[in-house]
Amino acid sequence: RDQLTPLAHIMTPNAFELEQLTGQSTTSVEETLSAARRLSGRMAQSGPQIVAVTSLRQTGKKSEKMF
């Protein structure tokens, strides 16, 4: 995370990976967007300019689903 992320131009983490990279929860669309922006912003000098999240978690229902 600390050595390879700054070398990336584009990152495509899923929700779990995004949480691991940022330490931020991704249980809603708003949290996921915030985490993706944080990842891109934190590495703006030498890391990914594009962060495309490949999955989102939908919580708050009887069972957790990926969509």
PDB file of N, CA and C in Angstrom:
ATOM      1  N   ARG A   1       0.824  -1.185   0.000  1.00  0.00           N
ATOM      2  CA  ARG A   1       0.000   0.000   0.000  1.00  0.00           C
ATOM      3  C   ARG A   1       0.871   1.252   0.000  1.00  0.00           C
ATOM      4  N   ASP A   2       1.828   1.314   0.883  1.00  0.00           N
ATOM      5  CA  ASP A   2       2.636   2.520   1.013  1.00  0.00           C
ATOM      6  C   ASP A   2       3.700   2.661  -0.067  1.00  0.00           C
ATOM      7  N   GLN A   3       4.128   1.549  -0.633  1.00  0.00           N
ATOM      8  CA  GLN A   3       5.190   1.609  -1.632  1.00  0.00           C
ATOM      9  C   GLN A   3       4.675   1.591  -3.062  1.00  0.00           C
ATOM     10  N   LEU A   4       3.620   0.803  -3.333  1.00  0.00           N
ATOM     11  CA  LEU A   4       3.157   0.674  -4.702  1.00  0.00           C
ATOM     12  C   LEU A   4       2.081   1.690  -5.105  1.00  0.00           C
ATOM     13  N   THR A   5       1.224   2.078  -4.159  1.00  0.00           N
ATOM     14  CA  THR A   5       0.162   3.028  -4.480  1.00  0.00           C
ATOM     15  C   THR A   5       0.700   4.335  -5.064  1.00  0.00           C
ATOM     16  N   PRO A   6       1.771   4.904  -4.515  1.00  0.00           N
ATOM     17  CA  PRO A   6       2.277   6.146  -5.107  1.00  0.00           C
ATOM     18  C   PRO A   6       2.797   5.994  -6.538  1.00  0.00           C
ATOM     19  N   LEU A   7       3.071   4.763  -6.960  1.00  0.00           N
ATOM     20  CA  LEU A   7       3.567   4.532  -8.311  1.00  0.00           C
ATOM     21  C   LEU A   7       2.451   4.353  -9.332  1.00  0.00           C
ATOM     22  N   ALA A   8       1.228   4.171  -8.868  1.00  0.00           N
ATOM     23  CA  ALA A   8       0.103   3.892  -9.768  1.00  0.00           C
ATOM     24  C   ALA A   8      -0.416   5.165 -10.428  1.00  0.00           C
ATOM     25  N   HIS A   9      -0.887   5.016 -11.653  1.00  0.00           N
ATOM     26  CA  HIS A   9      -1.557   6.105 -12.361  1.00  0.00           C
ATOM     27  C   HIS A   9      -3.070   5.970 -12.214  1.00  0.00           C
ATOM     28  N   ILE A  10      -3.526   4.718 -12.223  1.00  0.00           N
ATOM     29  CA  ILE A  10      -4.952   4.391 -12.105  1.00  0.00           C
ATOM     30  C   ILE A  10      -5.086   3.271 -11.091  1.00  0.00           C
ATOM     31  N   MET A  11      -6.098   3.360 -10.214  1.00  0.00           N
ATOM     32  CA  MET A  11      -6.385   2.279  -9.266  1.00  0.00           C
ATOM     33  C   MET A  11      -7.843   1.879  -9.413  1.00  0.00           C
ATOM     34  N   THR A  12      -8.111   0.579  -9.312  1.00  0.00           N
ATOM     35  CA  THR A  12      -9.474   0.067  -9.420  1.00  0.00           C
ATOM     36  C   THR A  12      -9.794  -0.836  -8.231  1.00  0.00           C
ATOM     37  N   PRO A  13      -9.835  -0.283  -7.022  1.00  0.00           N
ATOM     38  CA  PRO A  13     -10.131  -1.111  -5.851  1.00  0.00           C
ATOM     39  C   PRO A  13     -11.615  -1.435  -5.742  1.00  0.00           C
ATOM     40  N   ASN A  14     -11.925  -2.594  -5.155  1.00  0.00           N
ATOM     41  CA  ASN A  14     -13.319  -2.857  -4.791  1.00  0.00           C
ATOM     42  C   ASN A  14     -13.547  -2.211  -3.421  1.00  0.00           C
ATOM     43  N   ALA A  15     -14.738  -2.330  -2.875  1.00  0.00           N
ATOM     44  CA  ALA A  15     -15.072  -1.667  -1.616  1.00  0.00           C
ATOM     45  C   ALA A  15     -14.147  -2.107  -0.475  1.00  0.00           C
ATOM     46  N   PHE A  16     -13.890  -3.396  -0.376  1.00  0.00           N
ATOM     47  CA  PHE A  16     -13.012  -3.908   0.680  1.00  0.00           C
ATOM     48  C   PHE A  16     -11.598  -3.343   0.535  1.00  0.00           C
ATOM     49  N   GLU A  17     -11.068  -3.397  -0.678  1.00  0.00           N
ATOM     50  CA  GLU A  17      -9.715  -2.900  -0.910  1.00  0.00           C
ATOM     51  C   GLU A  17      -9.613  -1.399  -0.626  1.00  0.00           C
ATOM     52  N   LEU A  18     -10.655  -0.652  -0.993  1.00  0.00           N
ATOM     53  CA  LEU A  18     -10.663   0.784  -0.736  1.00  0.00           C
ATOM     54  C   LEU A  18     -10.616   1.065   0.764  1.00  0.00           C
ATOM     55  N   GLU A  19     -11.367   0.274   1.531  1.00  0.00           N
ATOM     56  CA  GLU A  19     -11.316   0.415   2.994  1.00  0.00           C
ATOM     57  C   GLU A  19      -9.915   0.131   3.522  1.00  0.00           C
ATOM     58  N   GLN A  20      -9.264  -0.889   2.996  1.00  0.00           N
ATOM     59  CA  GLN A  20      -7.921  -1.239   3.448  1.00  0.00           C
ATOM     60  C   GLN A  20      -6.909  -0.157   3.076  1.00  0.00           C
ATOM     61  N   LEU A  21      -7.068   0.430   1.908  1.00  0.00           N
ATOM     62  CA  LEU A  21      -6.133   1.457   1.450  1.00  0.00           C
ATOM     63  C   LEU A  21      -6.282   2.776   2.197  1.00  0.00           C
ATOM     64  N   THR A  22      -7.511   3.102   2.600  1.00  0.00           N
ATOM     65  CA  THR A  22      -7.763   4.409   3.209  1.00  0.00           C
ATOM     66  C   THR A  22      -8.031   4.354   4.702  1.00  0.00           C
ATOM     67  N   GLY A  23      -8.407   3.192   5.220  1.00  0.00           N
ATOM     68  CA  GLY A  23      -8.800   3.097   6.617  1.00  0.00           C
ATOM     69  C   GLY A  23     -10.145   3.737   6.878  1.00  0.00           C
ATOM     70  N   GLN A  24     -10.899   3.956   5.827  1.00  0.00           N
ATOM     71  CA  GLN A  24     -12.191   4.645   5.908  1.00  0.00           C
ATOM     72  C   GLN A  24     -13.312   3.680   5.533  1.00  0.00           C
ATOM     73  N   SER A  25     -14.433   3.782   6.229  1.00  0.00           N
ATOM     74  CA  SER A  25     -15.592   2.935   5.965  1.00  0.00           C
ATOM     75  C   SER A  25     -16.168   3.221   4.581  1.00  0.00           C
ATOM     76  N   THR A  26     -16.720   2.182   3.941  1.00  0.00           N
ATOM     77  CA  THR A  26     -17.359   2.342   2.628  1.00  0.00           C
ATOM     78  C   THR A  26     -18.721   1.668   2.627  1.00  0.00           C
ATOM     79  N   THR A  27     -19.536   1.985   3.635  1.00  0.00           N
ATOM     80  CA  THR A  27     -20.839   1.326   3.755  1.00  0.00           C
ATOM     81  C   THR A  27     -21.963   2.122   3.108  1.00  0.00           C
ATOM     82  N   SER A  28     -21.650   3.241   2.488  1.00  0.00           N
ATOM     83  CA  SER A  28     -22.651   4.006   1.747  1.00  0.00           C
ATOM     84  C   SER A  28     -21.975   4.624   0.524  1.00  0.00           C
ATOM     85  N   VAL A  29     -22.770   5.096  -0.392  1.00  0.00           N
ATOM     86  CA  VAL A  29     -22.225   5.734  -1.590  1.00  0.00           C
ATOM     87  C   VAL A  29     -21.395   6.954  -1.192  1.00  0.00           C
ATOM     88  N   GLU A  30     -21.899   7.734  -0.251  1.00  0.00           N
ATOM     89  CA  GLU A  30     -21.199   8.937   0.179  1.00  0.00           C
ATOM     90  C   GLU A  30     -19.834   8.603   0.793  1.00  0.00           C
ATOM     91  N   GLU A  31     -19.801   7.586   1.647  1.00  0.00           N
ATOM     92  CA  GLU A  31     -18.531   7.168   2.262  1.00  0.00           C
ATOM     93  C   GLU A  31     -17.551   6.639   1.216  1.00  0.00           C
ATOM     94  N   THR A  32     -18.078   5.907   0.247  1.00  0.00           N
ATOM     95  CA  THR A  32     -17.232   5.355  -0.806  1.00  0.00           C
ATOM     96  C   THR A  32     -16.627   6.470  -1.651  1.00  0.00           C
ATOM     97  N   LEU A  33     -17.441   7.457  -2.009  1.00  0.00           N
ATOM     98  CA  LEU A  33     -16.925   8.597  -2.772  1.00  0.00           C
ATOM     99  C   LEU A  33     -15.871   9.356  -1.977  1.00  0.00           C
ATOM    100  N   SER A  34     -16.127   9.541  -0.703  1.00  0.00           N
ATOM    101  CA  SER A  34     -15.178  10.237   0.158  1.00  0.00           C
ATOM    102  C   SER A  34     -13.851   9.477   0.230  1.00  0.00           C
ATOM    103  N   ALA A  35     -13.927   8.169   0.385  1.00  0.00           N
ATOM    104  CA  ALA A  35     -12.710   7.347   0.465  1.00  0.00           C
ATOM    105  C   ALA A  35     -11.938   7.383  -0.853  1.00  0.00           C
ATOM    106  N   ALA A  36     -12.641   7.308  -1.981  1.00  0.00           N
ATOM    107  CA  ALA A  36     -11.976   7.358  -3.289  1.00  0.00           C
ATOM    108  C   ALA A  36     -11.297   8.710  -3.490  1.00  0.00           C
ATOM    109  N   ARG A  37     -11.983   9.775  -3.098  1.00  0.00           N
ATOM    110  CA  ARG A  37     -11.390  11.114  -3.209  1.00  0.00           C
ATOM    111  C   ARG A  37     -10.184  11.250  -2.283  1.00  0.00           C
ATOM    112  N   ARG A  38     -10.296  10.657  -1.113  1.00  0.00           N
ATOM    113  CA  ARG A  38      -9.185  10.699  -0.158  1.00  0.00           C
ATOM    114  C   ARG A  38      -7.966   9.981  -0.723  1.00  0.00           C
ATOM    115  N   LEU A  39      -8.196   8.811  -1.311  1.00  0.00           N
ATOM    116  CA  LEU A  39      -7.094   8.041  -1.892  1.00  0.00           C
ATOM    117  C   LEU A  39      -6.433   8.831  -3.014  1.00  0.00           C
ATOM    118  N   SER A  40      -7.214   9.392  -3.897  1.00  0.00           N
ATOM    119  CA  SER A  40      -6.674  10.173  -5.000  1.00  0.00           C
ATOM    120  C   SER A  40      -6.001  11.451  -4.499  1.00  0.00           C
ATOM    121  N   GLY A  41      -6.621  12.137  -3.549  1.00  0.00           N
ATOM    122  CA  GLY A  41      -6.073  13.375  -3.024  1.00  0.00           C
ATOM    123  C   GLY A  41      -4.804  13.183  -2.230  1.00  0.00           C
ATOM    124  N   ARG A  42      -4.756  12.111  -1.454  1.00  0.00           N
ATOM    125  CA  ARG A  42      -3.581  11.832  -0.625  1.00  0.00           C
ATOM    126  C   ARG A  42      -2.372  11.545  -1.493  1.00  0.00           C
ATOM    127  N   MET A  43      -2.611  10.964  -2.641  1.00  0.00           N
ATOM    128  CA  MET A  43      -1.514  10.567  -3.507  1.00  0.00           C
ATOM    129  C   MET A  43      -1.370  11.502  -4.704  1.00  0.00           C
ATOM    130  N   ALA A  44      -2.008  12.651  -4.670  1.00  0.00           N
ATOM    131  CA  ALA A  44      -2.057  13.544  -5.823  1.00  0.00           C
ATOM    132  C   ALA A  44      -0.672  13.895  -6.377  1.00  0.00           C
ATOM    133  N   GLN A  45       0.312  14.000  -5.527  1.00  0.00           N
ATOM    134  CA  GLN A  45       1.644  14.377  -5.988  1.00  0.00           C
ATOM    135  C   GLN A  45       2.313  13.278  -6.818  1.00  0.00           C
ATOM    136  N   SER A  46       2.101  12.023  -6.418  1.00  0.00           N
ATOM    137  CA  SER A  46       2.842  10.961  -7.103  1.00  0.00           C
ATOM    138  C   SER A  46       2.054   9.666  -7.200  1.00  0.00           C
ATOM    139  N   GLY A  47       0.750   9.729  -7.162  1.00  0.00           N
ATOM    140  CA  GLY A  47      -0.029   8.497  -7.183  1.00  0.00           C
ATOM    141  C   GLY A  47      -1.155   8.542  -8.187  1.00  0.00           C
ATOM    142  N   PRO A  48      -2.194   7.759  -7.937  1.00  0.00           N
ATOM    143  CA  PRO A  48      -3.266   7.624  -8.917  1.00  0.00           C
ATOM    144  C   PRO A  48      -4.034   8.929  -9.127  1.00  0.00           C
ATOM    145  N   GLN A  49      -4.178   9.289 -10.377  1.00  0.00           N
ATOM    146  CA  GLN A  49      -5.010  10.435 -10.735  1.00  0.00           C
ATOM    147  C   GLN A  49      -6.448   9.986 -10.926  1.00  0.00           C
ATOM    148  N   ILE A  50      -6.625   8.685 -11.185  1.00  0.00           N
ATOM    149  CA  ILE A  50      -7.954   8.111 -11.392  1.00  0.00           C
ATOM    150  C   ILE A  50      -8.142   6.959 -10.408  1.00  0.00           C
ATOM    151  N   VAL A  51      -9.245   6.994  -9.668  1.00  0.00           N
ATOM    152  CA  VAL A  51      -9.624   5.902  -8.777  1.00  0.00           C
ATOM    153  C   VAL A  51     -11.026   5.477  -9.191  1.00  0.00           C
ATOM    154  N   ALA A  52     -11.164   4.277  -9.725  1.00  0.00           N
ATOM    155  CA  ALA A  52     -12.459   3.741 -10.147  1.00  0.00           C
ATOM    156  C   ALA A  52     -12.814   2.577  -9.221  1.00  0.00           C
ATOM    157  N   VAL A  53     -13.808   2.777  -8.378  1.00  0.00           N
ATOM    158  CA  VAL A  53     -14.227   1.742  -7.432  1.00  0.00           C
ATOM    159  C   VAL A  53     -15.081   0.737  -8.181  1.00  0.00           C
ATOM    160  N   THR A  54     -14.723  -0.538  -8.080  1.00  0.00           N
ATOM    161  CA  THR A  54     -15.377  -1.568  -8.888  1.00  0.00           C
ATOM    162  C   THR A  54     -16.592  -2.212  -8.235  1.00  0.00           C
ATOM    163  N   SER A  55     -16.834  -1.921  -6.945  1.00  0.00           N
ATOM    164  CA  SER A  55     -18.016  -2.461  -6.285  1.00  0.00           C
ATOM    165  C   SER A  55     -18.391  -1.571  -5.117  1.00  0.00           C
ATOM    166  N   LEU A  56     -19.644  -1.634  -4.748  1.00  0.00           N
ATOM    167  CA  LEU A  56     -20.145  -0.901  -3.594  1.00  0.00           C
ATOM    168  C   LEU A  56     -20.879  -1.870  -2.700  1.00  0.00           C
ATOM    169  N   ARG A  57     -20.903  -1.566  -1.412  1.00  0.00           N
ATOM    170  CA  ARG A  57     -21.659  -2.383  -0.473  1.00  0.00           C
ATOM    171  C   ARG A  57     -22.952  -1.671  -0.145  1.00  0.00           C
ATOM    172  N   GLN A  58     -24.029  -2.396  -0.171  1.00  0.00           N
ATOM    173  CA  GLN A  58     -25.321  -1.863   0.236  1.00  0.00           C
ATOM    174  C   GLN A  58     -25.632  -2.454   1.601  1.00  0.00           C
ATOM    175  N   THR A  59     -25.670  -1.613   2.624  1.00  0.00           N
ATOM    176  CA  THR A  59     -25.937  -2.104   3.969  1.00  0.00           C
ATOM    177  C   THR A  59     -27.217  -1.484   4.501  1.00  0.00           C
ATOM    178  N   GLY A  60     -27.588  -1.905   5.699  1.00  0.00           N
ATOM    179  CA  GLY A  60     -28.801  -1.384   6.316  1.00  0.00           C
ATOM    180  C   GLY A  60     -30.021  -2.216   5.995  1.00  0.00           C
ATOM    181  N   LYS A  61     -29.846  -3.276   5.252  1.00  0.00           N
ATOM    182  CA  LYS A  61     -30.940  -4.185   4.948  1.00  0.00           C
ATOM    183  C   LYS A  61     -30.713  -5.484   5.699  1.00  0.00           C
ATOM    184  N   LYS A  62     -31.644  -6.398   5.574  1.00  0.00           N
ATOM    185  CA  LYS A  62     -31.559  -7.660   6.301  1.00  0.00           C
ATOM    186  C   LYS A  62     -30.241  -8.391   6.030  1.00  0.00           C
ATOM    187  N   SER A  63     -29.812  -8.395   4.797  1.00  0.00           N
ATOM    188  CA  SER A  63     -28.541  -9.024   4.465  1.00  0.00           C
ATOM    189  C   SER A  63     -27.733  -8.054   3.611  1.00  0.00           C
ATOM    190  N   GLU A  64     -26.432  -8.126   3.771  1.00  0.00           N
ATOM    191  CA  GLU A  64     -25.558  -7.260   2.991  1.00  0.00           C
ATOM    192  C   GLU A  64     -25.465  -7.785   1.573  1.00  0.00           C
ATOM    193  N   LYS A  65     -25.589  -6.896   0.623  1.00  0.00           N
ATOM    194  CA  LYS A  65     -25.520  -7.303  -0.792  1.00  0.00           C
ATOM    195  C   LYS A  65     -24.493  -6.457  -1.499  1.00  0.00           C
ATOM    196  N   MET A  66     -23.906  -7.022  -2.530  1.00  0.00           N
ATOM    197  CA  MET A  66     -23.042  -6.259  -3.422  1.00  0.00           C
ATOM    198  C   MET A  66     -23.882  -5.919  -4.634  1.00  0.00           C
ATOM    199  N   PHE A  67     -23.730  -4.715  -5.148  1.00  0.00           N
ATOM    200  CA  PHE A  67     -24.435  -4.341  -6.393  1.00  0.00           C
ATOM    201  C   PHE A  67     -23.519  -3.640  -7.322  1.00  0.00           C
TER     202      PHE A  67
END
